[in-house]
mmCIF file of C-alpha atoms in Angstrom:
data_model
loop_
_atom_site.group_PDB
_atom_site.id
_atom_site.type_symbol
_atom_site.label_atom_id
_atom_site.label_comp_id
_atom_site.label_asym_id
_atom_site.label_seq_id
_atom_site.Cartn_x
_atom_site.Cartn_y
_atom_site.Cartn_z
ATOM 1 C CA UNK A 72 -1.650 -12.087 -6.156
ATOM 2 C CA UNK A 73 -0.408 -8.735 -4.133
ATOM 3 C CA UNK A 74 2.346 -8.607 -6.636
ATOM 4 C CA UNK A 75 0.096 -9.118 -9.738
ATOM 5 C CA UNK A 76 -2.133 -6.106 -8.154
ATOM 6 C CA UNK A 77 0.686 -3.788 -8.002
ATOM 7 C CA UNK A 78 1.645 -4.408 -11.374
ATOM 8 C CA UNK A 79 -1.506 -4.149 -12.693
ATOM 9 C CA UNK A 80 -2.511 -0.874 -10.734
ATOM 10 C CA UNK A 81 0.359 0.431 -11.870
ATOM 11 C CA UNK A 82 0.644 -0.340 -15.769
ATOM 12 C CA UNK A 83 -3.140 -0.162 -16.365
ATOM 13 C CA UNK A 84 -4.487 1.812 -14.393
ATOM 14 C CA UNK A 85 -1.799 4.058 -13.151
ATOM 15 C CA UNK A 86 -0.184 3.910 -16.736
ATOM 16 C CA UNK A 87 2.861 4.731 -15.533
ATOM 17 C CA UNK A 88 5.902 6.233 -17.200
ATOM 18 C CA UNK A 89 9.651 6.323 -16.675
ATOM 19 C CA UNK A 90 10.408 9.403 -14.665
ATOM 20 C CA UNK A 91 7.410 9.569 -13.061
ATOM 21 C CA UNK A 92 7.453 10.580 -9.140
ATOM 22 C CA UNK A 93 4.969 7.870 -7.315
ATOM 23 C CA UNK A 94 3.458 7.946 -3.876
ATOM 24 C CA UNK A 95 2.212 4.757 -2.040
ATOM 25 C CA UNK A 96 0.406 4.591 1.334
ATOM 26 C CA UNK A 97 0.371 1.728 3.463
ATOM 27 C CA UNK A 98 3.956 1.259 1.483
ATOM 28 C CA UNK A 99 4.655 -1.577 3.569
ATOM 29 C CA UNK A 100 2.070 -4.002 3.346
ATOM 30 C CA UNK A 101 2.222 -6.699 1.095
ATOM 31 C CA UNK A 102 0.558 -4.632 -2.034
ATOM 32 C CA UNK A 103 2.122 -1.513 -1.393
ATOM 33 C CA UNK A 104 5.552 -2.829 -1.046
ATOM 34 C CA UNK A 105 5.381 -4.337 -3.957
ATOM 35 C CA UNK A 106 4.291 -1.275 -5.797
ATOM 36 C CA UNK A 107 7.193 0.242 -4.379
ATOM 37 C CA UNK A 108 9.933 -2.054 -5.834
ATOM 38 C CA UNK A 109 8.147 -2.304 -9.818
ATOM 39 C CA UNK A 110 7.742 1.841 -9.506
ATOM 40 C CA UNK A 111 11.316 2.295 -8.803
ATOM 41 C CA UNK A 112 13.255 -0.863 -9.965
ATOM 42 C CA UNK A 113 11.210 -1.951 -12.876
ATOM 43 C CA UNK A 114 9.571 0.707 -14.415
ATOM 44 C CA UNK A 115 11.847 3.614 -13.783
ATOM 45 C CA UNK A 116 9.940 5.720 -11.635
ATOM 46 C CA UNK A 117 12.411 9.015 -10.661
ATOM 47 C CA UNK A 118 10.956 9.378 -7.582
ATOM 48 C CA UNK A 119 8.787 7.057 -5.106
ATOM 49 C CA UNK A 120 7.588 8.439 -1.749
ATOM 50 C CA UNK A 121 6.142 5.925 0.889
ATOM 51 C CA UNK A 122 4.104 6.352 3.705
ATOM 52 C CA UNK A 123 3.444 3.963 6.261
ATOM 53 C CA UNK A 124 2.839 3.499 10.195
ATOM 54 C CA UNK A 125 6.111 3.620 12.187
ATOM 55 C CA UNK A 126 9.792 4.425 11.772
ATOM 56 C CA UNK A 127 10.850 0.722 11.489
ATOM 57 C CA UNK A 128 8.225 0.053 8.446
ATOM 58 C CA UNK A 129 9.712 2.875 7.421
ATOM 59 C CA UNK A 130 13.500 1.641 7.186
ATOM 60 C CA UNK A 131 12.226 -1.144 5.682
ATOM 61 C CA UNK A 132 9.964 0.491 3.039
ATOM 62 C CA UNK A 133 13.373 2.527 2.202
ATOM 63 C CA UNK A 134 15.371 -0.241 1.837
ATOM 64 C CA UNK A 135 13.712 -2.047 -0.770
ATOM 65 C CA UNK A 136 13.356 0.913 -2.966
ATOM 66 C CA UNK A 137 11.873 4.064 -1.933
ATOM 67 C CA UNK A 138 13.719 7.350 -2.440
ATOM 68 C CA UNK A 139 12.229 8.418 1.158
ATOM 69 C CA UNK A 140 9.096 6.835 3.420
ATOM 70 C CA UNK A 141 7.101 9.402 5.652
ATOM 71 C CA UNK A 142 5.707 7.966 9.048
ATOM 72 C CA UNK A 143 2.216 9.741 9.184
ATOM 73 C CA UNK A 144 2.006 9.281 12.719
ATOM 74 C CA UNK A 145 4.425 11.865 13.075
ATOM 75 C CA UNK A 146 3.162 15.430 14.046
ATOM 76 C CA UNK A 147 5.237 16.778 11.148
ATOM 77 C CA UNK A 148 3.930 14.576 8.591
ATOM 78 C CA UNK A 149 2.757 17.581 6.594
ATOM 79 C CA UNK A 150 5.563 19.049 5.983
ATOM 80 C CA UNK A 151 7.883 15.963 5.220
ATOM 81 C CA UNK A 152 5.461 14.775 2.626
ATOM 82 C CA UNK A 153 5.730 18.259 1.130
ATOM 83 C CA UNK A 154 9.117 18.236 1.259
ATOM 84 C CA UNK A 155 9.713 14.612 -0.591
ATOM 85 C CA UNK A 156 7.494 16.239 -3.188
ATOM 86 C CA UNK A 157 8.852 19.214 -4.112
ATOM 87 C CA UNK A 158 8.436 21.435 -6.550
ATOM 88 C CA UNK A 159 10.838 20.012 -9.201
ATOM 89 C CA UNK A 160 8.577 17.225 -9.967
ATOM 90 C CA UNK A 161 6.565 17.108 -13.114
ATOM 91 C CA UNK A 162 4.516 19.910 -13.433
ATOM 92 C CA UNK A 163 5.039 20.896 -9.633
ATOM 93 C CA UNK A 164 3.782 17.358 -8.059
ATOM 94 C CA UNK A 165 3.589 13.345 -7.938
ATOM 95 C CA UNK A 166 2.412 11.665 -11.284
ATOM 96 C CA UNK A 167 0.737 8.880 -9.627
ATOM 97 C CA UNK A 168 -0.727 8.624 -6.131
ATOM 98 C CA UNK A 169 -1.541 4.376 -5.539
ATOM 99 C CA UNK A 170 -3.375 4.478 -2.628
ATOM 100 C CA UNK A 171 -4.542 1.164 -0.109
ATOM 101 C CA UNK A 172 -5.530 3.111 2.931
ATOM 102 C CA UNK A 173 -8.296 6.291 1.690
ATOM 103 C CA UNK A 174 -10.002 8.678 3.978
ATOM 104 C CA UNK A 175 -7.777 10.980 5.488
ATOM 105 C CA UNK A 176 -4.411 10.034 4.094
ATOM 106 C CA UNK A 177 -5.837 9.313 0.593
ATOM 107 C CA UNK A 178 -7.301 13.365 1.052
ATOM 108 C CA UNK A 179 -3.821 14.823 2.028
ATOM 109 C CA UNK A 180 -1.953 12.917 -0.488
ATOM 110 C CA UNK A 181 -4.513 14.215 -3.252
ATOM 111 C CA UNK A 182 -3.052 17.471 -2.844
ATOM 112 C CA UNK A 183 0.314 16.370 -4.137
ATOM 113 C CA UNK A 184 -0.883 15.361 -7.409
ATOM 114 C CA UNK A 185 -0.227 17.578 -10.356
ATOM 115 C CA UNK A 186 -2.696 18.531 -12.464
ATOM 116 C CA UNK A 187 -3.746 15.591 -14.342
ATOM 117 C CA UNK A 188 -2.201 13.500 -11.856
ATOM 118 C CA UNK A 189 -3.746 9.808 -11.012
ATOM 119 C CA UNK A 190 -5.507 8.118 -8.059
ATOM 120 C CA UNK A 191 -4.527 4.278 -8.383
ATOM 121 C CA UNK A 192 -7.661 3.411 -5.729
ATOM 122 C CA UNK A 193 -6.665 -0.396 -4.638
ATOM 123 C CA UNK A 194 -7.672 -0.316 -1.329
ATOM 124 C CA UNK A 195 -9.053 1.514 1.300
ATOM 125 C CA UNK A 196 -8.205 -0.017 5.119
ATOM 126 C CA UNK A 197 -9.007 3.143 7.111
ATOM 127 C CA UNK A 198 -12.576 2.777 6.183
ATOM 128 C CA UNK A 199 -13.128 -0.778 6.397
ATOM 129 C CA UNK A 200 -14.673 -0.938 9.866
ATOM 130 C CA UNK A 201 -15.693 2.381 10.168
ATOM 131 C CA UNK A 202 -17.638 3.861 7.030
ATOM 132 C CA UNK A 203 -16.972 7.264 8.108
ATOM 133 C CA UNK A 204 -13.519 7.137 7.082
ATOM 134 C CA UNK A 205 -14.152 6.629 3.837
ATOM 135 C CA UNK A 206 -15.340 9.670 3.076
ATOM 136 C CA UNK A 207 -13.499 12.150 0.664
ATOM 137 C CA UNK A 208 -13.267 15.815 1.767
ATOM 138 C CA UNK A 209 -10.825 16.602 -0.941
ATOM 139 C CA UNK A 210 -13.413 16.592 -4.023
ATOM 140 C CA UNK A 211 -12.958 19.911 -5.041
ATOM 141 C CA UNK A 212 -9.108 19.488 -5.382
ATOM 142 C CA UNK A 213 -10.142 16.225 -7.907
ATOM 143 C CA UNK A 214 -12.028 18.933 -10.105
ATOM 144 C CA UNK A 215 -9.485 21.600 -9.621
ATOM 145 C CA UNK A 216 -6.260 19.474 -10.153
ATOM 146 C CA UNK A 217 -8.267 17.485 -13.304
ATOM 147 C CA UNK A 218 -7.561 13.977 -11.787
ATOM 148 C CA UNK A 219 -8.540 10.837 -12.438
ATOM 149 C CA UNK A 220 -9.042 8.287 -9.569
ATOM 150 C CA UNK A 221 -9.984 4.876 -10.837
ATOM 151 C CA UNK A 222 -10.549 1.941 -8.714
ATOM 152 C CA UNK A 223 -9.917 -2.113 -10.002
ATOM 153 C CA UNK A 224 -9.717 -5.545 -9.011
ATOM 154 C CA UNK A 225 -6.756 -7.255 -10.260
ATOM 155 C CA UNK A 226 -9.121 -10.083 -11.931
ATOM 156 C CA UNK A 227 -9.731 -7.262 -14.429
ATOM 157 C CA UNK A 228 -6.661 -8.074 -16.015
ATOM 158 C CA UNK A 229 -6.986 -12.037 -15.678
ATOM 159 C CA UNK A 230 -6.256 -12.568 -19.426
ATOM 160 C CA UNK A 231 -2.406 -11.054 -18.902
ATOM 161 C CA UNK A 232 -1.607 -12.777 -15.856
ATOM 162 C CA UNK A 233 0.823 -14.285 -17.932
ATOM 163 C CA UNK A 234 2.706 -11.824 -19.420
ATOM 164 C CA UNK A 235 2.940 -10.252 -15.863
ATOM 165 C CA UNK A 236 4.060 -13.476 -13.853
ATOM 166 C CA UNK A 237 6.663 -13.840 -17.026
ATOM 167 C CA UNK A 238 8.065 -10.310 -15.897
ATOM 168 C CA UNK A 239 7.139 -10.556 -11.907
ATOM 169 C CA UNK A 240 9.997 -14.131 -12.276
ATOM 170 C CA UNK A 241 12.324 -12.355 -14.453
ATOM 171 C CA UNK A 242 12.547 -9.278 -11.984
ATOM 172 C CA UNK A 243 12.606 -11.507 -8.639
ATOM 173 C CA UNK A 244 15.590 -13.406 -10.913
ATOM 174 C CA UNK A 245 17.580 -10.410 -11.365
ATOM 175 C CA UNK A 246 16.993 -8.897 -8.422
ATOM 176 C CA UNK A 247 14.753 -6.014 -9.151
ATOM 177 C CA UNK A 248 12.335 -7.138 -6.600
ATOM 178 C CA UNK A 249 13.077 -9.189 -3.553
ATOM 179 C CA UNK A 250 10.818 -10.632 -0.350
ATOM 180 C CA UNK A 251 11.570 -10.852 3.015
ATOM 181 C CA UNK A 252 12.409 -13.953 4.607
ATOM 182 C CA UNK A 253 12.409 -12.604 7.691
ATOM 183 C CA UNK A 254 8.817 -11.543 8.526
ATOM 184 C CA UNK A 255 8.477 -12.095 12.303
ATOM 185 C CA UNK A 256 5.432 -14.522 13.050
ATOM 186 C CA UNK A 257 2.991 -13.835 15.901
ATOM 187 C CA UNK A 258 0.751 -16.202 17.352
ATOM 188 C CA UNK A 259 -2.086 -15.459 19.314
ATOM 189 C CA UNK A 260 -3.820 -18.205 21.922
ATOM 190 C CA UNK A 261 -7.744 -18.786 20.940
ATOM 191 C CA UNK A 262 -8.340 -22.010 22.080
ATOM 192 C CA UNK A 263 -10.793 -23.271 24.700
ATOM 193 C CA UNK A 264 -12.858 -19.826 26.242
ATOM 194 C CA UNK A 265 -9.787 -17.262 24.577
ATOM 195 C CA UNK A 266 -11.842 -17.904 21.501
ATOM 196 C CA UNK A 267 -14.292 -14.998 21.901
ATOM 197 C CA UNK A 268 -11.009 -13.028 21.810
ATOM 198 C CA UNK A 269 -10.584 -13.498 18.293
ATOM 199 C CA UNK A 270 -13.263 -10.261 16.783
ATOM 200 C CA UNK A 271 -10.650 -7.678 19.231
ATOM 201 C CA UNK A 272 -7.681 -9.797 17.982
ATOM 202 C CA UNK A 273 -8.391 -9.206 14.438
ATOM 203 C CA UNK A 274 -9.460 -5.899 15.137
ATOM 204 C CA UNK A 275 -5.936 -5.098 15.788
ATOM 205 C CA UNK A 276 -5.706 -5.459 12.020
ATOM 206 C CA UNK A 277 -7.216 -1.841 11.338
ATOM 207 C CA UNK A 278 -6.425 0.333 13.947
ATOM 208 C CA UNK A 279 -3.175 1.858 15.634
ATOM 209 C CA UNK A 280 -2.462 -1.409 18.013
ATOM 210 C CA UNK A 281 -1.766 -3.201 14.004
ATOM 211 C CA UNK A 282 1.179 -5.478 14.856
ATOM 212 C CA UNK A 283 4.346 -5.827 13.083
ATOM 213 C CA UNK A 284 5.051 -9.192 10.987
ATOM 214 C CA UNK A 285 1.712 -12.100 10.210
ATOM 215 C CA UNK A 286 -0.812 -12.747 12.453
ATOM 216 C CA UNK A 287 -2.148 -16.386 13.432
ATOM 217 C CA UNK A 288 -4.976 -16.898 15.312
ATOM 218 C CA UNK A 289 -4.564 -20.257 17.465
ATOM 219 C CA UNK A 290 -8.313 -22.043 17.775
ATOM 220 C CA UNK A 291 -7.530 -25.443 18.141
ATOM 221 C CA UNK A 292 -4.155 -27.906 19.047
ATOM 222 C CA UNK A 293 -3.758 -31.508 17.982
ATOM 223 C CA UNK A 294 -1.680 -34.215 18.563
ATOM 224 C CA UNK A 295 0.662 -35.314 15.533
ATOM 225 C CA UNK A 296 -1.065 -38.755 15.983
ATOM 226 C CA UNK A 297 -4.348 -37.008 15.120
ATOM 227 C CA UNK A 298 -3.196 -35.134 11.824
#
């Protein structure tokens, strides 16, 4: 389903073209690495910037596709995303900003957009326990720049699942897109009284203390005999 929403965000709503220079935040999440892989592999993208949360997502994000990924906890964040912009894209900035995090990020990376540019609005994970992050400073530079942010649900497009999970097999065939088989599993003990651990635990999910790889959450242990 994460791949079917990239594809989606990016053909129909992002209508993207070969050549065009793509930015993805949260670029190495399940969605959002995705996107980066069709952008650049499938559909031809020239350029694809990703930003995500530390230098090892980074590597990662970089070695399934993207030209250069930007960790925006660094303090010069700023001026590396302006740098991977440039001024030599089309019309002197990115073609198509997909966005899964919003409020702050999804502000700063509005401002390398060129005018017309477009706001693929999937997600928005620095808001969803705290709806003072979703808040958009940046409206002026929507009305300014002439862009067009639309959001979607990938059951939009329910009636071409199809024709996308026809290309989504052909690319994974041929090696345009790939998945990890490596993700690193973490398992965290809620069983007996360590179950009223689990809101914090989850809560790691959203903030700065996110963990690398999938989280389990542990409530309950059985014997084989029992199963």
């Amino acid at each position: 389903m994460t791949a079917l929403t990239a594809y989606f965000g990016l053909t129909e709503v992002g209508n993207i073209e070969k050549g065009d220079t793509v930015i993805v935040t949260a670029a190495s999440g399940a969605t959002g690495s995705m996107v980066v892989q069709l952008a650049k592999k499938v559909f031809g993208a020239s350029k694809v910037i990703g930003i995500s949360g530390s230098d090892s997502k980074c590597r990662y994000v970089e070695s399934i596709g993207a030209d250069i990924c930007i960790n925006y906890r660094d303090s010069d964040f700023n001026r590396q995303l302006d740098l991977a912009v440039g001024s030599k894209t089309r019309e002197g900035g990115a073609d198509i900003l997909f966005d899964n995090v919003g409020g702050k990020l999804l502000d700063r990376c509005m401002r390398q957009l060129r005018i017309k540019g477009k706001v693929v609005a999937c997600g928005a994970i620095a808001g969803y326990n705290d709806p003072e992050k979703y808040i958009v400073r940046n409206w002026s530079y929507i009305i300014a720049r002439r862009l067009r942010v639309e959001g979607f649900i990938v059951f939009d497009y329910s009636k071409k699942f199809g024709e996308a999970l026809n290309l989504l097999s052909d690319s994974l065939q041929n090696g345009k897109i790939k998945f990890s088989k490596d993700t690193e599993v973490i398992i965290f003990d809620c069983t007996g009284d360590k179950f009223k651990n689990i809101p914090k635990i989850w809560g790691k999910l959203f903030n700065d203390d996110k963990p690398s790889g999938k989280v389990l959450s542990l409530v309950n242990k059985f014997n084989n005999s029992k199963i």
